[in-house]
PDB file of C-alpha atoms in Angstrom:
ATOM      1  CA  LYS V 246       0.000   0.000   0.000  1.00  0.00           C
ATOM      2  CA  ASN V 247       1.177   3.547  -0.669  1.00  0.00           C
ATOM      3  CA  LEU V 248       1.616   5.213   2.701  1.00  0.00           C
ATOM      4  CA  THR V 249       2.732   8.758   3.333  1.00  0.00           C
ATOM      5  CA  LEU V 250       4.332   9.932   6.556  1.00  0.00           C
ATOM      6  CA  ILE V 251       4.273  13.534   7.660  1.00  0.00           C
ATOM      7  CA  ILE V 252       6.694  14.517  10.405  1.00  0.00           C
ATOM      8  CA  ARG V 253       5.864  17.638  12.369  1.00  0.00           C
ATOM      9  CA  ASN V 254       7.548  19.295  15.304  1.00  0.00           C
ATOM     10  CA  LEU V 255       6.217  18.701  18.801  1.00  0.00           C
ATOM     11  CA  LYS V 256       5.475  21.749  20.886  1.00  0.00           C
ATOM     12  CA  ASN V 257       3.184  22.316  23.862  1.00  0.00           C
ATOM     13  CA  TYR V 258       1.031  19.417  24.298  1.00  0.00           C
ATOM     14  CA  GLU V 259      -1.512  18.732  26.301  1.00  0.00           C
ATOM     15  CA  LEU V 260      -6.260   9.565  26.457  1.00  0.00           C
ATOM     16  CA  ILE V 261      -9.193   9.545  28.660  1.00  0.00           C
ATOM     17  CA  LYS V 262      -7.789  11.799  31.448  1.00  0.00           C
ATOM     18  CA  ILE V 263      -5.762  14.770  30.149  1.00  0.00           C
ATOM     19  CA  SER V 264      -2.704  15.925  32.092  1.00  0.00           C
ATOM     20  CA  SER V 265      -0.166  18.040  30.232  1.00  0.00           C
ATOM     21  CA  ALA V 266       2.234  18.982  33.023  1.00  0.00           C
ATOM     22  CA  ASP V 267       4.724  16.150  32.536  1.00  0.00           C
ATOM     23  CA  LEU V 268       4.894  16.299  28.759  1.00  0.00           C
ATOM     24  CA  SER V 269       7.049  19.412  28.519  1.00  0.00           C
ATOM     25  CA  VAL V 270      10.048  17.151  29.105  1.00  0.00           C
ATOM     26  CA  ILE V 271       8.912  14.346  26.807  1.00  0.00           C
ATOM     27  CA  VAL V 272       7.943  16.233  23.667  1.00  0.00           C
ATOM     28  CA  PHE V 273      11.400  16.327  22.109  1.00  0.00           C
ATOM     29  CA  ILE V 274      12.055  12.636  22.513  1.00  0.00           C
ATOM     30  CA  PHE V 275       9.712  10.944  20.067  1.00  0.00           C
ATOM     31  CA  THR V 276       7.228  11.509  17.298  1.00  0.00           C
ATOM     32  CA  PHE V 277       4.022   9.742  16.407  1.00  0.00           C
ATOM     33  CA  LEU V 278       2.636   7.846  13.506  1.00  0.00           C
ATOM     34  CA  SER V 279      -1.074   8.245  12.903  1.00  0.00           C
ATOM     35  CA  THR V 280      -3.116   6.386  10.349  1.00  0.00           C
ATOM     36  CA  VAL V 281      -5.903   8.394   8.812  1.00  0.00           C
ATOM     37  CA  LEU V 282      -8.998   6.557   7.648  1.00  0.00           C
ATOM     38  CA  ASN V 283     -12.096   8.579   6.789  1.00  0.00           C
ATOM     39  CA  GLY V 284     -10.494  11.533   8.523  1.00  0.00           C
ATOM     40  CA  GLN V 285      -9.917   9.663  11.784  1.00  0.00           C
ATOM     41  CA  PHE V 286      -6.647   8.830  13.467  1.00  0.00           C
ATOM     42  CA  LYS V 287      -6.450   5.072  13.893  1.00  0.00           C
ATOM     43  CA  CYS V 288      -2.968   4.249  15.208  1.00  0.00           C
ATOM     44  CA  GLY V 289       0.263   5.620  16.596  1.00  0.00           C
ATOM     45  CA  GLY V 290       3.939   4.730  16.542  1.00  0.00           C
ATOM     46  CA  SER V 291       7.390   5.909  17.593  1.00  0.00           C
ATOM     47  CA  LEU V 292      10.438   7.010  15.637  1.00  0.00           C
ATOM     48  CA  ILE V 293      13.363   4.758  16.672  1.00  0.00           C
ATOM     49  CA  ASN V 294      16.023   5.986  14.236  1.00  0.00           C
ATOM     50  CA  LYS V 295      16.168   8.092  11.075  1.00  0.00           C
ATOM     51  CA  LYS V 296      14.453   5.478   8.910  1.00  0.00           C
ATOM     52  CA  TRP V 297      12.361   3.221  11.152  1.00  0.00           C
ATOM     53  CA  VAL V 298       9.108   3.506  13.083  1.00  0.00           C
ATOM     54  CA  LEU V 299       7.924   1.036  15.735  1.00  0.00           C
ATOM     55  CA  THR V 300       4.186   0.309  15.905  1.00  0.00           C
ATOM     56  CA  ALA V 301       1.648  -2.457  16.628  1.00  0.00           C
ATOM     57  CA  ALA V 302       1.106  -5.357  14.236  1.00  0.00           C
ATOM     58  CA  HIS V 303      -2.678  -5.134  14.553  1.00  0.00           C
ATOM     59  CA  CYS V 304      -2.520  -1.595  13.120  1.00  0.00           C
ATOM     60  CA  ILE V 305      -1.054  -2.636   9.792  1.00  0.00           C
ATOM     61  CA  GLU V 306      -4.284  -3.813   8.172  1.00  0.00           C
ATOM     62  CA  GLU V 307      -5.831  -0.419   8.881  1.00  0.00           C
ATOM     63  CA  PHE V 308      -3.241   1.592   6.985  1.00  0.00           C
ATOM     64  CA  SER V 309      -4.486   3.537   3.988  1.00  0.00           C
ATOM     65  CA  TYR V 310      -2.762   6.853   4.613  1.00  0.00           C
ATOM     66  CA  ALA V 311      -0.378   7.740   7.396  1.00  0.00           C
ATOM     67  CA  LYS V 312       0.995  10.783   9.149  1.00  0.00           C
ATOM     68  CA  LEU V 313       4.040  10.792  11.356  1.00  0.00           C
ATOM     69  CA  ALA V 314       2.756  13.603  13.506  1.00  0.00           C
ATOM     70  CA  GLY V 315       4.980  15.289  16.017  1.00  0.00           C
ATOM     71  CA  CYS V 316       2.897  18.420  16.155  1.00  0.00           C
ATOM     72  CA  SER V 317       0.543  19.172  19.014  1.00  0.00           C
ATOM     73  CA  GLU V 318      -2.155  20.357  16.613  1.00  0.00           C
ATOM     74  CA  ARG V 319      -3.582  18.087  13.915  1.00  0.00           C
ATOM     75  CA  LYS V 320      -3.970  20.923  11.394  1.00  0.00           C
ATOM     76  CA  HIS V 321      -0.547  22.501  11.994  1.00  0.00           C
ATOM     77  CA  THR V 322       1.413  22.813   8.728  1.00  0.00           C
ATOM     78  CA  LYS V 323       4.796  24.250   9.755  1.00  0.00           C
ATOM     79  CA  THR V 324       8.017  22.212   9.637  1.00  0.00           C
ATOM     80  CA  VAL V 325       6.330  19.303   7.892  1.00  0.00           C
ATOM     81  CA  VAL V 326       8.433  16.514   6.363  1.00  0.00           C
ATOM     82  CA  GLU V 327       6.728  13.841   4.243  1.00  0.00           C
ATOM     83  CA  ARG V 328       7.919  10.289   3.732  1.00  0.00           C
ATOM     84  CA  ASN V 329       6.484   7.225   2.028  1.00  0.00           C
ATOM     85  CA  ILE V 330       6.750   3.897   3.811  1.00  0.00           C
ATOM     86  CA  GLY V 331       9.128   1.646   1.916  1.00  0.00           C
ATOM     87  CA  LYS V 332       8.707  -1.576   3.868  1.00  0.00           C
ATOM     88  CA  ILE V 333       6.460  -3.122   6.521  1.00  0.00           C
ATOM     89  CA  ILE V 334       7.686  -5.927   8.786  1.00  0.00           C
ATOM     90  CA  VAL V 335       5.112  -7.636  11.014  1.00  0.00           C
ATOM     91  CA  HIS V 336       6.329 -10.032  13.689  1.00  0.00           C
ATOM     92  CA  PRO V 337       5.955 -13.538  12.213  1.00  0.00           C
ATOM     93  CA  LYS V 338       4.362 -14.878  15.398  1.00  0.00           C
ATOM     94  CA  PHE V 339       1.764 -12.144  15.770  1.00  0.00           C
ATOM     95  CA  SER V 340      -1.556 -13.738  16.755  1.00  0.00           C
ATOM     96  CA  GLN V 341      -4.806 -12.003  15.879  1.00  0.00           C
ATOM     97  CA  THR V 342      -6.531 -14.290  18.381  1.00  0.00           C
ATOM     98  CA  THR V 343      -4.401 -13.694  21.475  1.00  0.00           C
ATOM     99  CA  ILE V 344      -2.809 -10.401  20.282  1.00  0.00           C
ATOM    100  CA  ASP V 345       0.551 -11.855  21.329  1.00  0.00           C
ATOM    101  CA  ASN V 346       3.666 -10.455  19.593  1.00  0.00           C
ATOM    102  CA  ASP V 347       1.731  -7.342  18.595  1.00  0.00           C
ATOM    103  CA  ILE V 348       4.671  -5.483  17.103  1.00  0.00           C
ATOM    104  CA  ALA V 349       5.728  -4.245  13.661  1.00  0.00           C
ATOM    105  CA  LEU V 350       8.393  -2.105  11.998  1.00  0.00           C
ATOM    106  CA  LEU V 351       7.895   0.477   9.248  1.00  0.00           C
ATOM    107  CA  ARG V 352      10.853   1.572   7.133  1.00  0.00           C
ATOM    108  CA  LEU V 353      10.694   5.077   5.708  1.00  0.00           C
ATOM    109  CA  SER V 354      11.498   5.657   2.044  1.00  0.00           C
ATOM    110  CA  SER V 355      14.308   8.043   3.017  1.00  0.00           C
ATOM    111  CA  PRO V 356      15.809   9.172   6.331  1.00  0.00           C
ATOM    112  CA  VAL V 357      14.532  12.114   8.346  1.00  0.00           C
ATOM    113  CA  GLU V 358      16.769  14.742   9.872  1.00  0.00           C
ATOM    114  CA  PHE V 359      16.708  15.070  13.643  1.00  0.00           C
ATOM    115  CA  THR V 360      15.950  18.514  15.060  1.00  0.00           C
ATOM    116  CA  ASP V 361      15.159  19.978  18.457  1.00  0.00           C
ATOM    117  CA  TYR V 362      11.629  18.687  17.891  1.00  0.00           C
ATOM    118  CA  ILE V 363      12.161  15.413  16.041  1.00  0.00           C
ATOM    119  CA  ARG V 364      14.262  12.802  17.829  1.00  0.00           C
ATOM    120  CA  PRO V 365      14.096   9.023  18.293  1.00  0.00           C
ATOM    121  CA  VAL V 366      13.035   7.365  21.506  1.00  0.00           C
ATOM    122  CA  CYS V 367      15.311   4.933  23.387  1.00  0.00           C
ATOM    123  CA  LEU V 368      13.988   1.371  23.570  1.00  0.00           C
ATOM    124  CA  ALA V 369      13.955  -0.842  26.657  1.00  0.00           C
ATOM    125  CA  ALA V 370      16.757  -3.405  26.403  1.00  0.00           C
ATOM    126  CA  SER V 371      16.508  -7.098  27.216  1.00  0.00           C
ATOM    127  CA  GLY V 372      16.661  -7.529  30.967  1.00  0.00           C
ATOM    128  CA  SER V 373      14.796  -4.294  31.680  1.00  0.00           C
ATOM    129  CA  ARG V 374      12.608  -4.446  34.772  1.00  0.00           C
ATOM    130  CA  PHE V 375       9.524  -2.287  35.227  1.00  0.00           C
ATOM    131  CA  ASN V 376       8.219  -2.937  38.730  1.00  0.00           C
ATOM    132  CA  ASN V 377       4.574  -2.689  39.692  1.00  0.00           C
ATOM    133  CA  GLY V 378       3.851   1.013  40.145  1.00  0.00           C
ATOM    134  CA  THR V 379       6.511   2.357  37.755  1.00  0.00           C
ATOM    135  CA  ASP V 380       5.321   5.708  36.414  1.00  0.00           C
ATOM    136  CA  SER V 381       4.651   5.589  32.677  1.00  0.00           C
ATOM    137  CA  TRP V 382       3.333   7.994  30.056  1.00  0.00           C
ATOM    138  CA  VAL V 383       1.261   7.154  26.984  1.00  0.00           C
ATOM    139  CA  THR V 384       0.535   9.581  24.160  1.00  0.00           C
ATOM    140  CA  GLY V 385      -1.768   9.653  21.155  1.00  0.00           C
ATOM    141  CA  TRP V 386      -4.724  11.327  19.492  1.00  0.00           C
ATOM    142  CA  GLY V 387      -6.994   9.098  21.534  1.00  0.00           C
ATOM    143  CA  ASN V 388     -10.702   8.398  21.324  1.00  0.00           C
ATOM    144  CA  PRO V 389     -12.406  11.308  23.148  1.00  0.00           C
ATOM    145  CA  LEU V 390     -15.284  12.765  21.152  1.00  0.00           C
ATOM    146  CA  PRO V 391     -15.165  15.143  19.472  1.00  0.00           C
ATOM    147  CA  ARG V 392     -11.772  14.044  18.165  1.00  0.00           C
ATOM    148  CA  PRO V 393      -9.065  16.177  19.811  1.00  0.00           C
ATOM    149  CA  GLN V 394      -7.073  18.674  17.773  1.00  0.00           C
ATOM    150  CA  THR V 395      -4.213  18.435  20.279  1.00  0.00           C
ATOM    151  CA  LEU V 396      -2.046  15.451  21.117  1.00  0.00           C
ATOM    152  CA  GLN V 397      -3.189  13.759  24.320  1.00  0.00           C
ATOM    153  CA  GLU V 398      -1.178  12.137  27.092  1.00  0.00           C
ATOM    154  CA  VAL V 399      -1.878  10.164  30.225  1.00  0.00           C
ATOM    155  CA  LYS V 400       0.285   9.122  33.167  1.00  0.00           C
ATOM    156  CA  VAL V 401      -0.385   5.572  34.360  1.00  0.00           C
ATOM    157  CA  PRO V 402       1.496   3.161  36.657  1.00  0.00           C
ATOM    158  CA  VAL V 403       2.714  -0.253  35.542  1.00  0.00           C
ATOM    159  CA  ILE V 404       0.566  -3.152  36.765  1.00  0.00           C
ATOM    160  CA  GLY V 405       2.719  -6.265  37.286  1.00  0.00           C
ATOM    161  CA  ASN V 406       2.044  -9.281  35.091  1.00  0.00           C
ATOM    162  CA  ARG V 407       0.865 -11.482  37.971  1.00  0.00           C
ATOM    163  CA  GLN V 408      -1.738  -8.954  39.029  1.00  0.00           C
ATOM    164  CA  CYS V 409      -2.667  -8.138  35.436  1.00  0.00           C
ATOM    165  CA  SER V 410      -3.081 -11.827  34.582  1.00  0.00           C
ATOM    166  CA  CYS V 411      -5.371 -12.158  37.576  1.00  0.00           C
ATOM    167  CA  LEU V 412      -7.498  -9.280  36.308  1.00  0.00           C
ATOM    168  CA  LEU V 413      -7.516 -10.092  32.595  1.00  0.00           C
ATOM    169  CA  ARG V 414      -6.409 -13.730  32.141  1.00  0.00           C
ATOM    170  CA  THR V 415      -4.965 -12.838  28.731  1.00  0.00           C
ATOM    171  CA  VAL V 416      -1.448 -11.681  29.588  1.00  0.00           C
ATOM    172  CA  THR V 417       1.748 -13.302  28.274  1.00  0.00           C
ATOM    173  CA  ASP V 418       5.405 -12.575  29.056  1.00  0.00           C
ATOM    174  CA  ASN V 419       5.482 -10.521  25.839  1.00  0.00           C
ATOM    175  CA  MET V 420       3.057  -8.010  27.351  1.00  0.00           C
ATOM    176  CA  ILE V 421       3.214  -5.305  30.000  1.00  0.00           C
ATOM    177  CA  CYS V 422       0.169  -3.728  31.643  1.00  0.00           C
ATOM    178  CA  ALA V 423      -0.472  -0.236  32.949  1.00  0.00           C
ATOM    179  CA  GLY V 424      -3.451   1.654  34.265  1.00  0.00           C
ATOM    180  CA  VAL V 425      -5.222   3.158  37.252  1.00  0.00           C
ATOM    181  CA  LEU V 426      -7.236   0.404  38.930  1.00  0.00           C
ATOM    182  CA  SER V 427      -9.894   2.855  40.080  1.00  0.00           C
ATOM    183  CA  GLY V 428     -10.492   3.721  36.413  1.00  0.00           C
ATOM    184  CA  GLY V 429     -10.578   7.044  34.612  1.00  0.00           C
ATOM    185  CA  LYS V 430      -7.125   7.019  32.999  1.00  0.00           C
ATOM    186  CA  ASP V 431      -6.127   4.845  30.066  1.00  0.00           C
ATOM    187  CA  SER V 432      -5.071   4.677  26.452  1.00  0.00           C
ATOM    188  CA  CYS V 433      -7.942   3.970  24.082  1.00  0.00           C
ATOM    189  CA  GLU V 434      -8.968   3.336  20.481  1.00  0.00           C
ATOM    190  CA  GLY V 435      -6.856   5.516  18.234  1.00  0.00           C
ATOM    191  CA  ASP V 436      -3.793   5.247  20.485  1.00  0.00           C
ATOM    192  CA  SER V 437      -2.803   1.734  19.359  1.00  0.00           C
ATOM    193  CA  GLY V 438       0.781   1.405  18.198  1.00  0.00           C
ATOM    194  CA  GLY V 439       1.899   4.465  20.130  1.00  0.00           C
ATOM    195  CA  PRO V 440       4.625   4.432  22.782  1.00  0.00           C
ATOM    196  CA  MET V 441       4.482   4.000  26.538  1.00  0.00           C
ATOM    197  CA  VAL V 442       7.619   5.478  28.128  1.00  0.00           C
ATOM    198  CA  SER V 443       9.225   5.753  31.562  1.00  0.00           C
ATOM    199  CA  LYS V 444      12.012   8.050  32.717  1.00  0.00           C
ATOM    200  CA  GLN V 445      15.377   6.819  34.009  1.00  0.00           C
ATOM    201  CA  ARG V 446      17.650   9.684  34.991  1.00  0.00           C
ATOM    202  CA  SER V 447      17.673  11.993  31.937  1.00  0.00           C
ATOM    203  CA  ARG V 448      16.420   9.403  29.435  1.00  0.00           C
ATOM    204  CA  TRP V 449      12.935   8.459  28.368  1.00  0.00           C
ATOM    205  CA  ILE V 450      12.764   4.761  27.579  1.00  0.00           C
ATOM    206  CA  GLN V 451       9.961   3.073  25.650  1.00  0.00           C
ATOM    207  CA  SER V 452       8.659   0.134  27.654  1.00  0.00           C
ATOM    208  CA  GLY V 453       5.561  -0.683  25.645  1.00  0.00           C
ATOM    209  CA  VAL V 454       3.554  -0.361  22.443  1.00  0.00           C
ATOM    210  CA  VAL V 455      -0.176   0.306  22.907  1.00  0.00           C
ATOM    211  CA  SER V 456      -1.846  -3.014  22.087  1.00  0.00           C
ATOM    212  CA  PHE V 457      -5.333  -3.736  23.490  1.00  0.00           C
ATOM    213  CA  GLY V 458      -7.719  -3.457  26.410  1.00  0.00           C
ATOM    214  CA  PHE V 459     -11.219  -4.286  27.604  1.00  0.00           C
ATOM    215  CA  GLY V 460     -13.051  -1.026  27.075  1.00  0.00           C
ATOM    216  CA  CYS V 461     -11.234   2.164  28.046  1.00  0.00           C
ATOM    217  CA  ALA V 462     -10.388   3.416  31.540  1.00  0.00           C
ATOM    218  CA  GLN V 463     -12.659   0.873  33.246  1.00  0.00           C
ATOM    219  CA  PRO V 464     -11.973  -0.034  36.908  1.00  0.00           C
ATOM    220  CA  ASN V 465      -9.707  -3.074  37.368  1.00  0.00           C
ATOM    221  CA  LEU V 466      -9.149  -3.381  33.608  1.00  0.00           C
ATOM    222  CA  PRO V 467      -5.660  -2.021  32.850  1.00  0.00           C
ATOM    223  CA  GLY V 468      -4.430  -1.451  29.318  1.00  0.00           C
ATOM    224  CA  VAL V 469      -2.151  -4.040  27.727  1.00  0.00           C
ATOM    225  CA  TYR V 470       1.027  -3.112  25.857  1.00  0.00           C
ATOM    226  CA  THR V 471       3.589  -5.060  23.865  1.00  0.00           C
ATOM    227  CA  ARG V 472       6.701  -5.418  26.066  1.00  0.00           C
ATOM    228  CA  VAL V 473       9.462  -3.808  23.980  1.00  0.00           C
ATOM    229  CA  SER V 474      12.359  -5.388  25.902  1.00  0.00           C
ATOM    230  CA  ARG V 475      11.309  -8.830  24.673  1.00  0.00           C
ATOM    231  CA  TYR V 476      12.042  -7.804  21.077  1.00  0.00           C
ATOM    232  CA  GLN V 477      15.552  -6.352  21.181  1.00  0.00           C
ATOM    233  CA  SER V 478      17.042  -9.223  19.172  1.00  0.00           C
ATOM    234  CA  TRP V 479      14.160  -9.233  16.682  1.00  0.00           C
ATOM    235  CA  ILE V 480      14.384  -5.483  16.064  1.00  0.00           C
ATOM    236  CA  LYS V 481      18.184  -5.405  15.751  1.00  0.00           C
ATOM    237  CA  ALA V 482      18.149  -8.354  13.339  1.00  0.00           C
ATOM    238  CA  ARG V 483      15.865  -6.463  10.959  1.00  0.00           C
ATOM    239  CA  ILE V 484      17.540  -3.074  11.052  1.00  0.00           C
ATOM    240  CA  ARG V 485      20.951  -3.504   9.416  1.00  0.00           C
ATOM    241  CA  PHE V 486      22.312   0.034   9.729  1.00  0.00           C
ATOM    242  CA  ASN V 487      22.002   2.764  12.341  1.00  0.00           C
ATOM    243  CA  LYS V 488      20.701   0.403  15.024  1.00  0.00           C
ATOM    244  CA  PRO V 489      18.128   1.875  17.439  1.00  0.00           C
ATOM    245  CA  GLY V 490      19.338   2.748  20.919  1.00  0.00           C
ATOM    246  CA  PHE V 491      18.510   0.172  23.595  1.00  0.00           C
ATOM    247  CA  VAL V 492      18.836   1.092  27.285  1.00  0.00           C
ATOM    248  CA  GLU V 493      18.279  -1.243  30.232  1.00  0.00           C
ATOM    249  CA  PHE V 494      15.646   0.127  32.582  1.00  0.00           C
ATOM    250  CA  THR V 495      16.001  -1.034  36.177  1.00  0.00           C
ATOM    251  CA  SER V 496      13.366  -0.408  38.826  1.00  0.00           C
ATOM    252  CA  ARG V 497      14.620   0.020  42.371  1.00  0.00           C
ATOM    253  CA  GLY V 498      13.785  -2.408  45.140  1.00  0.00           C
ATOM    254  CA  GLU V 499      11.718  -5.566  45.161  1.00  0.00           C
ATOM    255  CA  ASP V 500       8.798  -5.799  42.774  1.00  0.00           C
ATOM    256  CA  PRO V 501       5.516  -5.923  44.768  1.00  0.00           C
ATOM    257  CA  ASP V 502       4.098  -8.065  41.965  1.00  0.00           C
ATOM    258  CA  SER V 503       6.457 -10.926  42.883  1.00  0.00           C
ATOM    259  CA  SER V 504       4.431 -11.616  46.033  1.00  0.00           C
ATOM    260  CA  PHE V 505       1.000 -10.938  44.539  1.00  0.00           C
ATOM    261  CA  THR V 506      -1.630 -13.638  45.149  1.00  0.00           C
ATOM    262  CA  CYS V 507      -4.611 -13.818  42.834  1.00  0.00           C
ATOM    263  CA  GLN V 508      -8.022 -13.941  44.512  1.00  0.00           C
ATOM    264  CA  ARG V 509     -10.137 -13.724  41.367  1.00  0.00           C
ATOM    265  CA  SER V 510     -12.385 -16.694  40.593  1.00  0.00           C
ATOM    266  CA  SER V 511     -13.527 -15.959  37.038  1.00  0.00           C
ATOM    267  CA  PRO V 512     -11.781 -14.575  33.951  1.00  0.00           C
ATOM    268  CA  VAL V 513     -12.630 -11.380  32.139  1.00  0.00           C
ATOM    269  CA  THR V 514     -14.517 -11.761  28.873  1.00  0.00           C
ATOM    270  CA  LYS V 515     -14.559  -9.259  26.047  1.00  0.00           C
TER     271      LYS V 515
END
């Protein structure tokens, strides 16, 4: 399919619960891929080097036209750079049934130039540990109606895999969960493929790719993300030159999830 990417600079920016305060330090780190279908943004993504974008495998079938949008406003036209997508690589073990291995790479037709507003995100390296409660940020155009003209962001804590499996019964080691268990904050439809990041010292590290959930921002139903650290070897094997930057994220202390005991008696159903 003929896809066009438009890269725009990120400035002030503001998913279910809007909170713009933390994003002033994140905006220069990554840009976003949005798929436009009937005028609606369908998916997101992250720039990981000058020629490659990381996104979700389940987004690929929805591509008809794409924008790599770093701008806070959807209609902003300054500092726009357009690129076609030259190649799409979907993880060979992606399952449309379980949504496992929900990850894909998009190669741009030609490299982009980094600026103060367009830079790649660091990726979580193999061995990274995101303890239960680790602060994380997710960004995208989201699903609020009417559709937002400004890029949205939400701060959510990591929910450990033991606890998340207890709540959802659909979680594999290739996934990482995050959300507020009381509800009200979450990624949603339209954010899929976009990055979830956490800060370690001065670096923002992408821990997850927005994958799926059961509704949006519902109590005790955290969002599920593809765990980026599980795919370091896969990503590096497919990008021959200018390898993306991988950084090991290490949470301090013991993970509360390691001692979590599930009390739930019945699984969640869609």
